[in-house]
Coordinates of C-alpha atoms and ligand atoms in Angstrom, one line a residue:
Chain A
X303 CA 0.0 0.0 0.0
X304 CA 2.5 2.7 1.0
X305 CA 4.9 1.3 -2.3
X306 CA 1.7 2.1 -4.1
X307 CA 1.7 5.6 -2.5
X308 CA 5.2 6.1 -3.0
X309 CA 4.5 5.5 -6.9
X310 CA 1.2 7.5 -7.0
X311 CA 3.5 10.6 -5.7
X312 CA 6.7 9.9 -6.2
X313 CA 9.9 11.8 -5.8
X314 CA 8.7 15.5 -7.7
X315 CA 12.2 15.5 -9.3
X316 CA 11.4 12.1 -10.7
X317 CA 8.0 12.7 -11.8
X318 CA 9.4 15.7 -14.0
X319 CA 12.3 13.4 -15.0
X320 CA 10.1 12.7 -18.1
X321 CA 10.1 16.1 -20.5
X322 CA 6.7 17.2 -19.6
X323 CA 5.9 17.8 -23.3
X324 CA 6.3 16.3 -26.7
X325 CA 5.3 13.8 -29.6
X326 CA 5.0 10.9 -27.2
X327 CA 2.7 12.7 -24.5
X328 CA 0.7 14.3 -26.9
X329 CA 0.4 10.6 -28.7
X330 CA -0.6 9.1 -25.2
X331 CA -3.3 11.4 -23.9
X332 CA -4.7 11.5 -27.1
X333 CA -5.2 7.7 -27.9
X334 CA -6.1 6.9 -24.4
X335 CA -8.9 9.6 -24.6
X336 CA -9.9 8.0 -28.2
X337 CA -9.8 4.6 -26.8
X338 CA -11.5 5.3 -23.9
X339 CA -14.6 7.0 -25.7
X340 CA -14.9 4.2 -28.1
X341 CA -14.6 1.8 -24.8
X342 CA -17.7 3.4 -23.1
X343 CA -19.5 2.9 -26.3
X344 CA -18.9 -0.7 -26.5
X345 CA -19.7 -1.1 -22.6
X346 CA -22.8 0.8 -23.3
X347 CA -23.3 -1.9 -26.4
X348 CA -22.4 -4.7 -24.0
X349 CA -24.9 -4.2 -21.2
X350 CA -27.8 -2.7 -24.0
X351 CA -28.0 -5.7 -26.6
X352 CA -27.5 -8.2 -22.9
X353 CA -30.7 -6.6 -21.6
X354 CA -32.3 -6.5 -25.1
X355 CA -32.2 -10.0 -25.5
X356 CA -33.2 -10.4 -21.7
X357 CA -36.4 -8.3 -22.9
X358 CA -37.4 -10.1 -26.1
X359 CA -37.1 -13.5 -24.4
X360 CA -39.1 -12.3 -21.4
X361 CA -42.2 -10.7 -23.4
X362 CA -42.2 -13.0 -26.2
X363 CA -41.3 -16.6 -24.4
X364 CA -44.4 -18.5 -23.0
X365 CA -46.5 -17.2 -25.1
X366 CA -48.5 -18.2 -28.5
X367 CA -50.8 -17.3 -30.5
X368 CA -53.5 -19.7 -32.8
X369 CA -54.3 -17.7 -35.9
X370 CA -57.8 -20.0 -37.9
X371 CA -58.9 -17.9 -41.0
X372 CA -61.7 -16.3 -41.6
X373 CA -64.8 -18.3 -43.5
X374 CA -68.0 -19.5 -42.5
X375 CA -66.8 -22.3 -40.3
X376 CA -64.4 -20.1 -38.1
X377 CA -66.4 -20.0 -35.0
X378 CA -66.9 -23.5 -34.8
X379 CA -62.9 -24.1 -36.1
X380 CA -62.1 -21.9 -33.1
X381 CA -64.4 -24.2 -30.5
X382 CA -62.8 -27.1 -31.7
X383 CA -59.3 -25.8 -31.1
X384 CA -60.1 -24.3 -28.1
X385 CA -61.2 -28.1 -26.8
X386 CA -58.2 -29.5 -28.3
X387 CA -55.9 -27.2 -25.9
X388 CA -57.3 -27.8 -23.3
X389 CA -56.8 -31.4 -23.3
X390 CA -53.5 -30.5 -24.5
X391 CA -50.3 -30.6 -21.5
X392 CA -47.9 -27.6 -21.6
X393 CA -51.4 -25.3 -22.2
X394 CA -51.9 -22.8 -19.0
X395 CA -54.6 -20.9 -20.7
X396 CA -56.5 -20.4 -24.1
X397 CA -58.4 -17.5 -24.8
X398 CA -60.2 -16.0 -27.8
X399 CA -59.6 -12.7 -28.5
X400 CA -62.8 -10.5 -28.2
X401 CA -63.6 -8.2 -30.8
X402 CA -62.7 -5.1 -28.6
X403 CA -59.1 -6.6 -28.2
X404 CA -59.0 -7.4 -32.3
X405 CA -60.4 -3.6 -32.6
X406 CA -56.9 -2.7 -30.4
X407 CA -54.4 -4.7 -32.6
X408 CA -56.0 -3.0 -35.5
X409 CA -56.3 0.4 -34.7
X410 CA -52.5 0.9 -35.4
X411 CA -53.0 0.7 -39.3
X412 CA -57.0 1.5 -39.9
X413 CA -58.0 3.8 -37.2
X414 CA -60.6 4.0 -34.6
X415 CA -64.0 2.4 -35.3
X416 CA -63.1 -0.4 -37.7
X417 CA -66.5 -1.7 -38.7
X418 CA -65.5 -5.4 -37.7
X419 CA -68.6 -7.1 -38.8
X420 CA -68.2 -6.2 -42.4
X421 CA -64.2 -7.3 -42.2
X422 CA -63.3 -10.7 -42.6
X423 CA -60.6 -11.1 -39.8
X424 CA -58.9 -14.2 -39.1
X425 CA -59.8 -15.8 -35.1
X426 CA -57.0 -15.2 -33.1
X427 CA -56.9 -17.2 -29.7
X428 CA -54.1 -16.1 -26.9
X429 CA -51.9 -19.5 -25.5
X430 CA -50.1 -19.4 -22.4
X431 CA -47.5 -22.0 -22.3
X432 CA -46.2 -23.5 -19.1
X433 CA -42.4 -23.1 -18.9
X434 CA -41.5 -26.4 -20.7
X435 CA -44.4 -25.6 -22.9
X436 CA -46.3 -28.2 -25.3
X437 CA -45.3 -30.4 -28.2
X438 CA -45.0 -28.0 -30.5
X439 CA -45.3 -30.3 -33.6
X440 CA -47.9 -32.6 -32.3
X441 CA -49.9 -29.8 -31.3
X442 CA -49.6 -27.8 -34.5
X443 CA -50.9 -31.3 -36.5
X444 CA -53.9 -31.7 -34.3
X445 CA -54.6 -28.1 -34.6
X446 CA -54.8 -28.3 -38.5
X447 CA -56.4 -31.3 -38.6
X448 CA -59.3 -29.7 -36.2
X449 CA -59.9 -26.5 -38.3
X450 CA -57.9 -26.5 -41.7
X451 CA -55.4 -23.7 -42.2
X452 CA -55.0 -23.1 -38.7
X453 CA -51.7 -22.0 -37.2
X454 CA -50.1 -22.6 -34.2
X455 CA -47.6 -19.4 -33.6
X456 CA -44.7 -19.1 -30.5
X457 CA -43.4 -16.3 -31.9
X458 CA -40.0 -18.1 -32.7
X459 CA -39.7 -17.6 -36.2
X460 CA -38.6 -13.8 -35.1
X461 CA -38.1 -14.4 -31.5
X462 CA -35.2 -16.5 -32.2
X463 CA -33.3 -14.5 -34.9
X464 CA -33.6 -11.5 -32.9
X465 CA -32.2 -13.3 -29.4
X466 CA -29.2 -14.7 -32.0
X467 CA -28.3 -11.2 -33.3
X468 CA -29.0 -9.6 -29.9
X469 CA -26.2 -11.9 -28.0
X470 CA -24.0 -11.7 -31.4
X471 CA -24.2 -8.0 -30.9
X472 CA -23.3 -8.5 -27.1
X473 CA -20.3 -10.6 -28.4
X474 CA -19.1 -8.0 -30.1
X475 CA -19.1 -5.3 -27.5
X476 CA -17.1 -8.2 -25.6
X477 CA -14.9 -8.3 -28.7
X478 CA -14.7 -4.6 -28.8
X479 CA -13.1 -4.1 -25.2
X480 CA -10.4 -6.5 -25.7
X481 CA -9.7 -5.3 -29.0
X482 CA -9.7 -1.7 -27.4
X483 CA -7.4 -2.7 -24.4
X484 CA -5.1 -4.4 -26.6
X485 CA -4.4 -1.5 -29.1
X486 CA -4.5 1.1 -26.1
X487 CA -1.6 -0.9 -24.5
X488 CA 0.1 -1.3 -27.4
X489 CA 0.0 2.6 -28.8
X490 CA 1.5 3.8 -25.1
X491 CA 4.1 0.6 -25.0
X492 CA 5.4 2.5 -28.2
X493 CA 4.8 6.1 -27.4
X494 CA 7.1 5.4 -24.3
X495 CA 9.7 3.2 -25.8
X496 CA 10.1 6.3 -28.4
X497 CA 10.0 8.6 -25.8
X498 CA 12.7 6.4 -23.9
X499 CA 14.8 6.4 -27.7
X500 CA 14.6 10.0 -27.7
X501 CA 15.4 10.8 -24.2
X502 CA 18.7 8.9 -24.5
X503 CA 20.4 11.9 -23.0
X504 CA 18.5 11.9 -19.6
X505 CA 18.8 8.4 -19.0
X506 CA 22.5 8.6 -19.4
X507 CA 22.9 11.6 -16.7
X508 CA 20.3 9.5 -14.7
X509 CA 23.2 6.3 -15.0
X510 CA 26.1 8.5 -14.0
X511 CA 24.5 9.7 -11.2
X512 CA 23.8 6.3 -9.8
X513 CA 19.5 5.3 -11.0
X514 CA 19.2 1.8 -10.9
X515 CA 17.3 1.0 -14.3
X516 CA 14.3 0.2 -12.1
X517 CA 14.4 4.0 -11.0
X518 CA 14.3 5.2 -14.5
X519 CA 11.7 2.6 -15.6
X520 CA 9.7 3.9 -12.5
X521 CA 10.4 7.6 -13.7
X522 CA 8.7 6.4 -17.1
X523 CA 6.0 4.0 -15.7
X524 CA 4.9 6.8 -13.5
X525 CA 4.7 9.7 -16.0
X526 CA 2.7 7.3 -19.3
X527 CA 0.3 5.9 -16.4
X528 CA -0.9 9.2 -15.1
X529 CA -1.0 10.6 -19.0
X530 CA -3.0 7.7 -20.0
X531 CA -5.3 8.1 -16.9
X532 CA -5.7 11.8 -17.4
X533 CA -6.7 11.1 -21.3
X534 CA -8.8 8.1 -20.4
X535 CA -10.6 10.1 -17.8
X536 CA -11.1 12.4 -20.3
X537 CA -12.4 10.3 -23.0
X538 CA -14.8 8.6 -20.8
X539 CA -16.6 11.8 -19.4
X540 CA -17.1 12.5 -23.4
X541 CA -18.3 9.2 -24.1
X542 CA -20.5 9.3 -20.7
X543 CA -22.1 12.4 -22.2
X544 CA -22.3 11.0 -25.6
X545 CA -24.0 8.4 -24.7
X546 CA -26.6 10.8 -22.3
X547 CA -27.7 12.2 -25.5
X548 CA -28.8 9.3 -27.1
X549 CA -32.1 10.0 -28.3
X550 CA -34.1 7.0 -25.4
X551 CA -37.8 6.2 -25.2
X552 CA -39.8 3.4 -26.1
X553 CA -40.5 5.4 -29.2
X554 CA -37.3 4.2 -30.6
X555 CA -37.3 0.6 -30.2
X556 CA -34.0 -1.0 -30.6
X557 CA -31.8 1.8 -29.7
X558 CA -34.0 2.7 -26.5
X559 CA -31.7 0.0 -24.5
X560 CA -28.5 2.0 -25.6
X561 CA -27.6 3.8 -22.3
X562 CA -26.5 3.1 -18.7
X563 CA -29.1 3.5 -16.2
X564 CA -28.8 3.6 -12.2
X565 CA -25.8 1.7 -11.0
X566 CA -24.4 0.8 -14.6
X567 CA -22.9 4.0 -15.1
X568 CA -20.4 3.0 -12.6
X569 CA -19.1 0.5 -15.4
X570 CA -17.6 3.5 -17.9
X571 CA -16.2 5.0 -14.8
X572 CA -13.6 2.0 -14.5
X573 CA -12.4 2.7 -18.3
X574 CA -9.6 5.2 -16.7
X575 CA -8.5 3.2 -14.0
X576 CA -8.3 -0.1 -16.4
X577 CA -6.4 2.4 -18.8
X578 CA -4.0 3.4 -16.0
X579 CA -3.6 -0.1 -15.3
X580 CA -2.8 -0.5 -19.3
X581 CA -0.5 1.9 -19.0
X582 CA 1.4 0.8 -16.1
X583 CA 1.8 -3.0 -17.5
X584 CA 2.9 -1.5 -21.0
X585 CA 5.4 1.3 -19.9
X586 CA 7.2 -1.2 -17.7
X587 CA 7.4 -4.0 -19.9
X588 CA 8.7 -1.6 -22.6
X589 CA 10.9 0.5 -20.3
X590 CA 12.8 -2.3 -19.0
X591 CA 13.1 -4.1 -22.2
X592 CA 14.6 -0.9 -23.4
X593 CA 17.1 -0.1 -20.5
X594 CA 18.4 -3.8 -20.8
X595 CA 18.8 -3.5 -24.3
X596 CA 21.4 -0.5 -24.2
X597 CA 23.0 -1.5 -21.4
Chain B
X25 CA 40.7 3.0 -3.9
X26 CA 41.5 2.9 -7.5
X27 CA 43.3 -0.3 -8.7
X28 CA 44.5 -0.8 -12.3
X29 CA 46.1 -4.1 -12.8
X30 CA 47.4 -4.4 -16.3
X31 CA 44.2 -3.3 -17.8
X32 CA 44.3 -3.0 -21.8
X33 CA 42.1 -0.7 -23.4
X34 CA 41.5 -0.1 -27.5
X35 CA 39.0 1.4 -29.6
X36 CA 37.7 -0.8 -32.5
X37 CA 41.2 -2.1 -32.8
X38 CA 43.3 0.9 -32.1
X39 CA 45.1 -0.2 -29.0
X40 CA 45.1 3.2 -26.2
X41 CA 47.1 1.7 -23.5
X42 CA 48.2 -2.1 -22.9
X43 CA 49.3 -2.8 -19.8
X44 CA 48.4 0.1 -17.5
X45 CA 48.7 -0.9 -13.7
X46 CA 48.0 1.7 -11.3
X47 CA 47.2 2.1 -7.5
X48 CA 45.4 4.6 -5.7
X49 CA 45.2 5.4 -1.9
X50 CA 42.2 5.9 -0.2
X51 CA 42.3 10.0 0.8
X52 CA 44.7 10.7 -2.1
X53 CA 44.7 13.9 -4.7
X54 CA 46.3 13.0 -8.4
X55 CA 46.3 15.1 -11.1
X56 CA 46.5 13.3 -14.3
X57 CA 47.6 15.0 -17.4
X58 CA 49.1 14.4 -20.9
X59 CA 48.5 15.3 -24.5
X60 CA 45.2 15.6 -26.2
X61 CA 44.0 12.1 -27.5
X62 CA 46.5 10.5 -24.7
X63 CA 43.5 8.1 -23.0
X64 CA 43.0 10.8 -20.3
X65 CA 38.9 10.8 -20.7
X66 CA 39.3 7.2 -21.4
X67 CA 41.1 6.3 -18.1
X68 CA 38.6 8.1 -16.0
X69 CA 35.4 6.7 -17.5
X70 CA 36.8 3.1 -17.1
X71 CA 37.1 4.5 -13.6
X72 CA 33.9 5.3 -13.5
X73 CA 32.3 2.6 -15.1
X74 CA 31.0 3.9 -18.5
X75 CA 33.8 1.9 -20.2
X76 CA 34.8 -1.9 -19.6
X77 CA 38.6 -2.7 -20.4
X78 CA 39.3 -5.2 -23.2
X79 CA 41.6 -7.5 -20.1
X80 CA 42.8 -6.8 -16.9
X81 CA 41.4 -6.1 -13.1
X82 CA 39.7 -3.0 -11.9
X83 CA 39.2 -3.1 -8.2
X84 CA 37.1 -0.1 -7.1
X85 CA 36.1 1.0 -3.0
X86 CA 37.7 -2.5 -2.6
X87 CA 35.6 -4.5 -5.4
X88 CA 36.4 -6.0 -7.9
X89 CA 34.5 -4.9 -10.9
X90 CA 34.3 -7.6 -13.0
X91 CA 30.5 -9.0 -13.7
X92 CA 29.2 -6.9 -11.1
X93 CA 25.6 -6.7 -12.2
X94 CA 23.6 -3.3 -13.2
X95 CA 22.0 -2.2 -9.8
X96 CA 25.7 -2.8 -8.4
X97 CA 27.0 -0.1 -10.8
X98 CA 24.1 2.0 -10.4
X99 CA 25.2 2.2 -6.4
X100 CA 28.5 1.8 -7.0
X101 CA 28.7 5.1 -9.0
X102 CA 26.9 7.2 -5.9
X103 CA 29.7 7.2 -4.3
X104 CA 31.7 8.3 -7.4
X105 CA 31.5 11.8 -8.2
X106 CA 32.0 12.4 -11.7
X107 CA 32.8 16.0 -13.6
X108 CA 32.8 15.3 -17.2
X109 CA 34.6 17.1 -19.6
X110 CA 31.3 17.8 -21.9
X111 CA 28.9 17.6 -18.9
X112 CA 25.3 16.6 -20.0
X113 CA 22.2 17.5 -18.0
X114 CA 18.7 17.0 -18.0
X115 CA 17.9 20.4 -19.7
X116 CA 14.7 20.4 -19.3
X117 CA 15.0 20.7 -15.2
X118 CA 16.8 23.7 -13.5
X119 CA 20.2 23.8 -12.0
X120 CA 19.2 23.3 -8.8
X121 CA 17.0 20.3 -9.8
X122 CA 19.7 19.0 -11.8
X123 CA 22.7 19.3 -9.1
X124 CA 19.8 17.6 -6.8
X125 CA 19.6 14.3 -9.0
X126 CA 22.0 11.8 -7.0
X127 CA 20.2 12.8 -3.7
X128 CA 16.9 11.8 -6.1
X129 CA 17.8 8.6 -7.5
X130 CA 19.5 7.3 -4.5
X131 CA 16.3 7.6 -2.6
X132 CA 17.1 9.5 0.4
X133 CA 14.8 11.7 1.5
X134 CA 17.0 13.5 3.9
X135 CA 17.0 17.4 3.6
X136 CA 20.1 18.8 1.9
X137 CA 18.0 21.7 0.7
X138 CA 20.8 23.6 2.8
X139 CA 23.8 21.9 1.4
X140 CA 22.3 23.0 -1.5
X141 CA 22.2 26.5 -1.6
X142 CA 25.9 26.4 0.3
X143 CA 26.8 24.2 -2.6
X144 CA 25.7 26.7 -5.4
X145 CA 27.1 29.6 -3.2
X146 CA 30.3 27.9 -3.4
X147 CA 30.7 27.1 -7.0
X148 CA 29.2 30.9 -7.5
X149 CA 26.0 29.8 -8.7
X150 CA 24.1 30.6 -6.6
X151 CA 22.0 33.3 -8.5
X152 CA 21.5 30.6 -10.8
X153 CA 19.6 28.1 -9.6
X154 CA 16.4 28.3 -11.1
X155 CA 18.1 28.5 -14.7
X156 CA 18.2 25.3 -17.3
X157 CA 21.6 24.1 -18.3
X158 CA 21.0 25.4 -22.1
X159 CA 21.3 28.8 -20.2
X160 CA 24.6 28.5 -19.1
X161 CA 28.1 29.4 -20.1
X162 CA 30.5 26.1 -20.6
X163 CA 32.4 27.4 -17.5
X164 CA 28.8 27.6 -15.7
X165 CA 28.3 23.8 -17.0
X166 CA 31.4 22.7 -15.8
X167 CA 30.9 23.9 -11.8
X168 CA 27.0 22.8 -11.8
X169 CA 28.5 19.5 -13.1
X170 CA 31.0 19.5 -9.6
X171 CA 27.9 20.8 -7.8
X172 CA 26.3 17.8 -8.6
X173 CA 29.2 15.5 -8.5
X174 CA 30.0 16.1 -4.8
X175 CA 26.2 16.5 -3.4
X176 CA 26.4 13.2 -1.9
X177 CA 29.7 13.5 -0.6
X178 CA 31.4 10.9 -2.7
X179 CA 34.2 9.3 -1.7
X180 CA 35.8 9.0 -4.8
X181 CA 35.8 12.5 -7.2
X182 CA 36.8 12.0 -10.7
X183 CA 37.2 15.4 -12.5
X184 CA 37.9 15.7 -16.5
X185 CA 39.0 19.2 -17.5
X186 CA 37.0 21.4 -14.1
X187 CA 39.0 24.0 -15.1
X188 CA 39.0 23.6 -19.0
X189 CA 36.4 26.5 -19.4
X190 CA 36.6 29.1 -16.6
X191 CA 39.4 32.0 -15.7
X192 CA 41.9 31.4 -13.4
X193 CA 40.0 33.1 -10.3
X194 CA 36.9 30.7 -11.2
X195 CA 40.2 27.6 -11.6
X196 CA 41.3 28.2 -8.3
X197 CA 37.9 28.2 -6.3
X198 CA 37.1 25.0 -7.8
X199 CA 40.6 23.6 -6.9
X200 CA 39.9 25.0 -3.5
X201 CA 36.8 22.9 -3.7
X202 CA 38.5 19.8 -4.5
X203 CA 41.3 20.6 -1.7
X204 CA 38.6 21.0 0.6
X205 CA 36.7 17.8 -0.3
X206 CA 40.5 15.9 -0.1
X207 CA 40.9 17.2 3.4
X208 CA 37.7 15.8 4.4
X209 CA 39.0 12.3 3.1
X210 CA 37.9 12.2 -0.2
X211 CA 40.1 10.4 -3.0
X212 CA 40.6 13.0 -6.0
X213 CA 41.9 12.3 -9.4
X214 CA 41.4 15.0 -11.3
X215 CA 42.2 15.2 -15.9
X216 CA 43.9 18.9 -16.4
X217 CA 46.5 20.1 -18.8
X218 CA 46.7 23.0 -16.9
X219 CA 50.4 23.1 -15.2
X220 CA 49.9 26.2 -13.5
X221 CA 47.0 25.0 -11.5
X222 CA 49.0 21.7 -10.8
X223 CA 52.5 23.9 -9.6
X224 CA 49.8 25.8 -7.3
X225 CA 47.8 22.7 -5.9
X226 CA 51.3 21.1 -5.3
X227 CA 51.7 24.2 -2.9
X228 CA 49.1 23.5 -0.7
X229 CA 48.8 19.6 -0.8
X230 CA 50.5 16.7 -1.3
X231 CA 49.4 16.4 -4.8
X232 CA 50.8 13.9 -7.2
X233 CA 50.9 13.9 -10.8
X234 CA 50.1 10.7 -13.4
X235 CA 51.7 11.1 -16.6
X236 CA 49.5 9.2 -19.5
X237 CA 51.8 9.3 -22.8
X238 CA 52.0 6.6 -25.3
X239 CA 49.9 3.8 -24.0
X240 CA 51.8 3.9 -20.4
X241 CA 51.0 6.0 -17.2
X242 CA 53.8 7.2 -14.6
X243 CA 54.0 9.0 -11.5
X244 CA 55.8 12.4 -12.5
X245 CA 59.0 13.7 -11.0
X246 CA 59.3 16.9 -8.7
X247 CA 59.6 19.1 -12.2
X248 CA 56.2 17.7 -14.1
Ligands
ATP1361 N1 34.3 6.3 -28.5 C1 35.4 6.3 -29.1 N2 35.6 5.6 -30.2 C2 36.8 5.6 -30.9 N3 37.8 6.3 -30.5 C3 37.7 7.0 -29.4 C4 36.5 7.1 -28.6 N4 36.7 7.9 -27.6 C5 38.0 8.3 -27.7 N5 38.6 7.8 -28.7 C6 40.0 8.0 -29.1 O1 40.8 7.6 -28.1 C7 41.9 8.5 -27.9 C8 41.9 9.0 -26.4 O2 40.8 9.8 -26.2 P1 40.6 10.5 -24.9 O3 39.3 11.2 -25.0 O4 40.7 9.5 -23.7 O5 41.8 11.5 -24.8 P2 42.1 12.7 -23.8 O6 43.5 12.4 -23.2 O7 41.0 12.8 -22.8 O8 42.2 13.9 -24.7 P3 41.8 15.5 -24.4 O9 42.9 16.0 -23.7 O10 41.8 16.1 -25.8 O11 40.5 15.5 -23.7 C9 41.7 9.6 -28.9 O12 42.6 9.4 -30.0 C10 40.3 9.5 -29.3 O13 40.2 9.8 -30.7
MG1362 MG1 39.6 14.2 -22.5

């Protein structure tokens, strides 16, 4: 604790050991702010499509719907099915839409007061599955043998390409963060090994005067991993706000998950200390490689 | 202090010396002088460690040098004060800063903020201290390089050329530096080609003078 205190403040003449300015801090502050906005966007993506998927599943599973066309014979189709589930296991409840309900569905695309009587609507009849559910195949036969041209719908035909792309999406976001990390910690393993190369000079006053090369790395290490913090912190309070401002609501369907809410906007607030982290790894690695090599 | 024991040194094939022995007494004060492109730089940075000899022993402080490991040096050369004859600074930190490095890198935290401004004072720098090196005058260069040589009271001081850049006023407060320092116990060997300030050093302590010619060094007679 107190060695990680020591290397938080250090010696002042060490800290400023490092020229203050230059390519290499300009190149480190700025990726680690770049990489830092793209990483909150990717968190964001993460948690969003995770909780999308969560959502779909959650509305859509247990659920089902038996569609029997419309012609003279509907009504007594639609006893017949409704008989059929409930001898049928897996069947919680089966229920015929009213016309009031139907009017609902429809108003969406023809307006209030749809004169139902003179449409020919399909009978729609509301299935709640248990959690294992039924046979879906057996069912679906008896159902069209009952009333011809009836269909038994769970919603999977969409509900399952939309869970696939939504967890595909997540992957990516997971994909995204390493890919992130990775470049992050290798830009600022190169910005310092150049800014090592160039400050050839200092390190040799440093060796006359007696640094150990873990001083110098240490000198190094210390000045990248506060950079990379500053520009990460930086980056994230951008990409916090960014995100803020994306246009939210149910109005917008997909992209209404996009966003942190409550406690999940503690997750982009660990981007700067990850990239300080980063840092700290690369720096070393790169600054003791370095020293060794010229030796 | 200082042990040579037929050390050979060459530069991609040139041969500088061959067979140089040498011993140096704790508490001593040599000069070492010679002609330009004699091995006078050369000798003192294998005594400081920059350079490794192509054969022979180097003891140093009572070591033996050979395959000591990095860190070893590194402590090794803190308490070796070294005045180079193109001194190089971190230019980007100010004198005082820059004079303050050993007590830095060796960690102590000990307060020798007063040392300090003594220190300056004494090389007559101290109205400089909040300059860069870049600002200063070669002779300027040269005393904040002894500044910062002698801040952690080596016990060896190796000086190349103190002098080489200063009037002789400036030339003898230095050499009154480095008499001081030998009184207090340190071991001096200081580079010079300047006779008069050896002839006047000889008049105050018992200074001798290492002749470096042609690949060999030897002690000088009374007359140089
Ligand atoms: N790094 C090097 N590579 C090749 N030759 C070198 C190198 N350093 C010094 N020399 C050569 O070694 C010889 C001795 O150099 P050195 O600097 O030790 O001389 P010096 O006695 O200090 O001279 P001066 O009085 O001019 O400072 C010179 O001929 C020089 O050219
Ligand atoms: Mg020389």
């Amino acid at each position: 604790m107190s060695r990680l205190r020591d290397f938080l403040i250090g010696d002042p003449t060490a800290t400023r050991i490092v020229p203050p300015s230059g390519f290499t801090a300009v190149l480190t502050i700025a990726s680690a702010a770049a990489m830092a906005f793209l990483a909150v966007f990717a968190i964001a993506l993460h948690l969003a499509t995770g909780e999308l998927a969560a959502r779909w599943e959650a509305e859509l599973a247990g659920t089902a719907t038996v569609r029997i066309p419309a012609s003279e014979n509907a009504e007594a189709d639609a006893a017949a099915v409704l008989t059929a589930l409930s001898q049928t296991p897996g069947i919680v409840e089966a229920r015929r839409l009213t016309d009031e309900e139907q009017l609902v569905l429809l108003a969406p695309w023809f307006g209030d007061g749809v004169p139902l009587d003179r449409l020919r609507l399909p009978v729609l009849i509301e299935v709640l599955e248990t959690d294992a559910g039924p046979d879906v195949t057996g069912l679906s036969e008896r159902i069209s043998a009952e009333a011809p041209g009836a269909v038994y719908d769970n919603h999977s035909r969409w509900r399952v390409p939309l869970a696939n792309a939504a967890s595909r999406l997540r992957q990516l976001g997971a994909v995204s963060l390493l890919l992130i990390a990775g470049v992050t910690a290798v830009t600022i393993a190169l910005a310092a090994s150049s800014a090592l190369a160039a400050n050839g000079q200092v390190i040799d006053v440093l060796r006359i005067v007696g640094a150990r090369d873990g001083w110098i790395a240490a000198a190094f290490t210390r000045r990248f991993t506060m950079r990379a913090f500053a520009g990460a912190l930086g980056g994230t309070i951008i990409g916090m706000i960014a995100v803020a401002l994306v246009p939210g609501g149910v109005e917008t369907g997909v992209l209404s998950g996009l966003g942190f809410d409550g406690l999940q906007w503690l997750w982009p607030l660990l981007v700067p200390f990850v990239a300080a982290g980063l840092a700290f790894g690369a720096t070393w690695v790169a600054a003791a490689r370095r020293l060794k090599e010229d030796g | 202090m200082i042990e040579l024991d037929k050390v050979a040194m060459s530069y991609g094939g040139r041969t500088l010396f061959q067979d140089v022995s040498l011993s140096i007494s704790p508490g001593s004060f040599h000069f070492l002088t010679g002609p330009s492109g004699a091995g006078k730089t050369t000798l003192l940075k294998l005594c400081s460690l920059e350079l490794g000899a192509q054969s022979g022993h180097l003891k140093l402080l009572g070591q033996d040098v050979q395959g000591i490991d990095r860190d070893q040096i590194a402590r090794m050369r803190r308490r070796i004060g070294v005045v180079h004859q193109d001194s190089r600074f971190v230019d980007h930190l100010s004198v005082a800063e820059n004079v303050m490095l050993p007590v830095a890198v060796s960690g102590r935290s000990t307060d020798v903020s007063g040392d300090l401004g003594e220190l300056l004072g004494w090389v007559g720098l101290a109205d400089a201290a909040e300059r860069t090196p870049p600002e200063l005058s070669g002779g300027e260069r040269q005393r904040v390089a002894l500044a910062r040589a002698i801040i952690l009271s080596p016990e060896i001081v190796l000086a190349d050329e103190p002098t080489g850049n200063v009037d002789w006023d400036m030339s003898l407060r230095l050499l009154d530096l480095l008499i001081e320092l030998n009184r207090l116990g340190k071991t001096i060997l200081c580079a010079t080609h300047d006779l008069n300030l050896i002839r006047h050093a000889k008049s105050r302590v018992s200074a001798r003078v290492l002749r470096i010619k042609d690949g060999a060094v030897a002690l000088a007679g009374a007359g140089l």
